[in-house]
Tab-separated table of C-alpha atoms in Angstrom:
chain	number	residue	atom	x	y	z
A	1026	MET	CA	-30.502	4.065	73.078
A	1027	MET	CA	-30.927	6.773	70.628
A	1028	MET	CA	-29.946	6.215	67.011
A	1029	GLU	CA	-28.637	9.122	65.184
A	1030	GLN	CA	-29.034	9.185	61.510
A	1031	VAL	CA	-26.082	10.522	59.675
A	1032	MET	CA	-27.108	12.445	56.616
A	1033	ARG	CA	-24.679	11.831	53.794
A	1034	GLN	CA	-24.729	14.088	50.841
A	1035	HIS	CA	-24.321	12.539	47.457
A	1036	GLY	CA	-22.553	14.356	44.674
A	1037	PHE	CA	-19.298	16.110	43.935
A	1038	THR	CA	-17.714	19.125	45.510
A	1039	LEU	CA	-16.670	22.108	43.472
A	1040	ILE	CA	-13.009	21.240	43.992
A	1041	GLU	CA	-13.532	17.725	42.628
A	1042	LEU	CA	-15.275	19.120	39.546
A	1043	MET	CA	-12.484	21.659	38.986
A	1044	VAL	CA	-9.819	18.932	39.237
A	1045	ALA	CA	-11.728	16.768	36.750
A	1046	LEU	CA	-12.040	19.703	34.326
A	1047	LEU	CA	-8.338	20.461	34.710
A	1048	ILE	CA	-7.429	16.864	33.847
A	1049	ILE	CA	-9.759	16.897	30.825
A	1050	GLY	CA	-8.244	20.207	29.684
A	1051	ILE	CA	-4.697	18.870	29.935
A	1052	LEU	CA	-5.599	15.724	27.996
A	1053	ALA	CA	-7.341	17.783	25.305
A	1054	ALA	CA	-4.355	20.140	25.040
A	1055	LEU	CA	-2.091	17.146	24.468
A	1056	ALA	CA	-4.399	15.324	22.053
A	1057	TYR	CA	-5.481	18.188	19.762
A	1058	PRO	CA	-2.077	18.870	18.115
A	1059	SER	CA	-1.651	15.149	17.458
A	1060	TYR	CA	-5.103	15.026	15.900
A	1061	GLN	CA	-4.302	18.036	13.681
A	1062	ALA	CA	-1.040	16.410	12.540
A	1063	TYR	CA	-2.946	13.202	11.780
A	1064	ILE	CA	-5.434	15.127	9.605
A	1065	VAL	CA	-2.624	16.873	7.687
A	1066	ARG	CA	-0.791	13.573	7.081
A	1067	GLY	CA	-4.008	11.977	5.845
A	1068	LYS	CA	-4.748	14.798	3.419
A	1069	ARG	CA	-1.121	14.807	2.266
A	1070	ALA	CA	-1.406	11.084	1.484
A	1071	GLN	CA	-4.592	11.831	-0.460
A	1072	GLY	CA	-2.716	14.490	-2.462
A	1073	GLN	CA	0.147	12.105	-3.189
A	1074	ALA	CA	-2.262	9.398	-4.322
A	1075	ALA	CA	-3.986	11.886	-6.636
A	1076	LEU	CA	-0.615	12.877	-8.134
A	1077	LEU	CA	0.309	9.249	-8.763
A	1078	GLN	CA	-3.056	8.549	-10.385
A	1079	LEU	CA	-2.780	11.642	-12.585
A	1080	MET	CA	0.754	10.709	-13.603
A	1081	GLN	CA	-0.548	7.311	-14.662
A	1082	GLN	CA	-3.206	9.078	-16.774
A	1083	GLN	CA	-0.537	11.371	-18.238
A	1084	GLU	CA	1.619	8.366	-19.187
A	1085	ARG	CA	-1.380	6.712	-20.828
A	1086	TYR	CA	-2.079	9.957	-22.722
A	1087	PHE	CA	1.603	10.135	-23.735
A	1088	SER	CA	1.580	6.574	-25.083
A	1089	GLN	CA	-1.469	7.374	-27.231
A	1090	ASN	CA	-0.538	10.916	-28.364
A	1091	ASN	CA	3.270	11.032	-28.076
A	1092	SER	CA	2.990	14.124	-25.868
A	1093	TYR	CA	2.040	15.084	-22.328
A	1094	LEU	CA	-0.749	17.577	-21.705
A	1095	ALA	CA	-0.795	20.648	-19.478
A	1096	PHE	CA	-3.934	21.223	-17.401
A	1097	SER	CA	-5.214	23.295	-14.493
A	1098	SER	CA	-8.419	24.304	-12.752
A	1099	ALA	CA	-8.906	26.918	-15.484
A	1100	SER	CA	-8.699	24.382	-18.339
A	1101	THR	CA	-11.452	24.643	-20.933
A	1102	GLU	CA	-10.326	22.196	-23.632
A	1103	PRO	CA	-12.026	18.768	-23.558
A	1104	HIS	CA	-8.688	16.885	-23.514
A	1105	GLU	CA	-7.439	18.996	-20.597
A	1106	LYS	CA	-10.683	18.540	-18.662
A	1107	MET	CA	-10.238	14.770	-18.533
A	1108	PHE	CA	-7.523	15.317	-15.895
A	1109	GLN	CA	-8.956	15.874	-12.418
A	1110	TRP	CA	-7.391	19.018	-10.939
A	1111	TRP	CA	-8.401	18.346	-7.310
A	1112	SER	CA	-7.214	15.682	-4.878
A	1113	GLY	CA	-10.396	14.368	-3.230
A	1114	ALA	CA	-13.898	13.240	-4.099
A	1115	SER	CA	-14.894	16.771	-5.130
A	1116	ALA	CA	-13.135	20.120	-5.402
A	1117	ALA	CA	-14.893	21.519	-2.328
A	1118	GLN	CA	-13.781	18.558	-0.189
A	1119	SER	CA	-10.201	18.512	-1.485
A	1120	ALA	CA	-7.105	19.809	0.252
A	1121	TYR	CA	-5.001	20.197	-2.905
A	1122	GLU	CA	-5.433	21.881	-6.276
A	1123	ILE	CA	-3.401	20.074	-8.936
A	1124	GLU	CA	-1.934	21.412	-12.158
A	1125	GLY	CA	0.173	19.874	-14.889
A	1126	VAL	CA	2.903	22.061	-16.398
A	1127	ALA	CA	6.053	21.538	-18.451
A	1128	CYS	CA	9.106	20.505	-16.446
A	1129	PRO	CA	11.575	23.355	-15.872
A	1130	GLY	CA	13.693	23.803	-19.002
A	1131	GLU	CA	11.611	21.308	-21.019
A	1132	VAL	CA	8.615	21.418	-23.334
A	1133	ILE	CA	5.316	19.831	-22.304
A	1134	ALA	CA	5.556	17.306	-25.134
A	1135	LEU	CA	8.603	15.703	-23.472
A	1136	CYS	CA	8.142	16.189	-19.741
A	1137	VAL	CA	5.248	17.020	-17.414
A	1138	GLU	CA	5.426	18.156	-13.805
A	1139	LEU	CA	2.363	17.726	-11.608
A	1140	ARG	CA	2.020	20.142	-8.693
A	1141	ALA	CA	-0.412	19.726	-5.810
A	1142	MET	CA	-0.883	23.094	-4.102
A	1143	PRO	CA	-2.484	23.032	-0.636
A	1144	GLY	CA	-5.431	25.219	0.330
A	1145	THR	CA	-6.118	27.402	-2.710
A	1146	ILE	CA	-9.317	29.317	-3.479
A	1147	HIS	CA	-10.557	26.427	-5.656
A	1148	VAL	CA	-10.304	23.807	-2.889
A	1149	ASP	CA	-10.424	23.926	0.926
A	1150	GLU	CA	-8.847	27.333	1.626
A	1151	ASN	CA	-8.379	26.523	5.301
A	1152	PHE	CA	-6.039	23.588	4.719
A	1153	ARG	CA	-2.374	24.320	5.344
A	1154	ASP	CA	0.620	22.011	5.123
A	1155	ALA	CA	3.441	24.043	6.621
A	1156	ASP	CA	5.841	21.091	6.610
A	1157	CYS	CA	5.611	19.990	2.968
A	1158	GLY	CA	3.812	22.775	1.095
A	1159	THR	CA	3.393	22.075	-2.617
A	1160	LEU	CA	3.880	18.424	-3.599
A	1161	ILE	CA	5.635	17.839	-6.942
A	1162	LEU	CA	5.846	14.751	-9.158
A	1163	SER	CA	7.420	14.770	-12.618
A	1164	SER	CA	7.346	12.303	-15.488
A	1165	THR	CA	11.092	11.787	-14.990
A	1166	GLY	CA	10.326	10.200	-11.615
A	1167	ARG	CA	11.406	13.160	-9.510
A	1168	HIS	CA	9.248	13.848	-6.495
A	1169	ALA	CA	9.758	16.836	-4.227
A	1170	ALA	CA	7.990	19.223	-1.916
A	1171	GLY	CA	8.058	22.968	-1.447
A	1172	GLY	CA	8.110	22.969	2.356
A	1173	LYS	CA	10.810	22.757	4.993
A	1174	ALA	CA	10.397	19.045	5.767
A	1175	LYS	CA	13.084	16.750	4.409
A	1176	ARG	CA	10.843	13.749	3.905
A	1177	CYS	CA	7.379	14.378	2.473
A	1178	TRP	CA	7.173	11.395	0.145
A	1179	PRO	CA	7.211	7.781	1.379
C-alpha cells in the first residue's frame, strides 16, 4: 500500500487578506469620527474648566479691588498677567485662548465676560470646535457659546 503525503500549505490567500483589510478599514472609518468627537469634547471641557477657574480668580480680584480686570494674551501689566490666558498646561498645548473683556453695555469695573476662543495663533491653531465655537462666561452667571449647538455647557 502506497501512502501519499498530502502537502498542505500554511498561510493566507490574497482574498482572505483583502477581506481582513476591508473589515479593518470599515471599523476604522466608523471609529475615527467618534474618536475626533471625543477629543473635541475633552478639549471643550478643559476650556470650560479654565473659564470657571478664571472667573473664580476674577471674583477674588473683585472682592479685593472692587473692580474686575480685563486681560488677554497681549497683556503686559503685572496685574493682568496673573490671569492665565490659555486653557491647558501651557499655551502651546492649549485648545483655547482666553480673554477677559467688559460685558456688552457695561464697564469692566462692574462686569467681566470671559471668552475662550478655539484654535487661535497663540494656542493650537489646528483645533476647531464647529459645534460650540467661542465659549463665553460672564460675572452675571451667563454662559453661552458662539457655535450652532444648542447645548455646549453642562
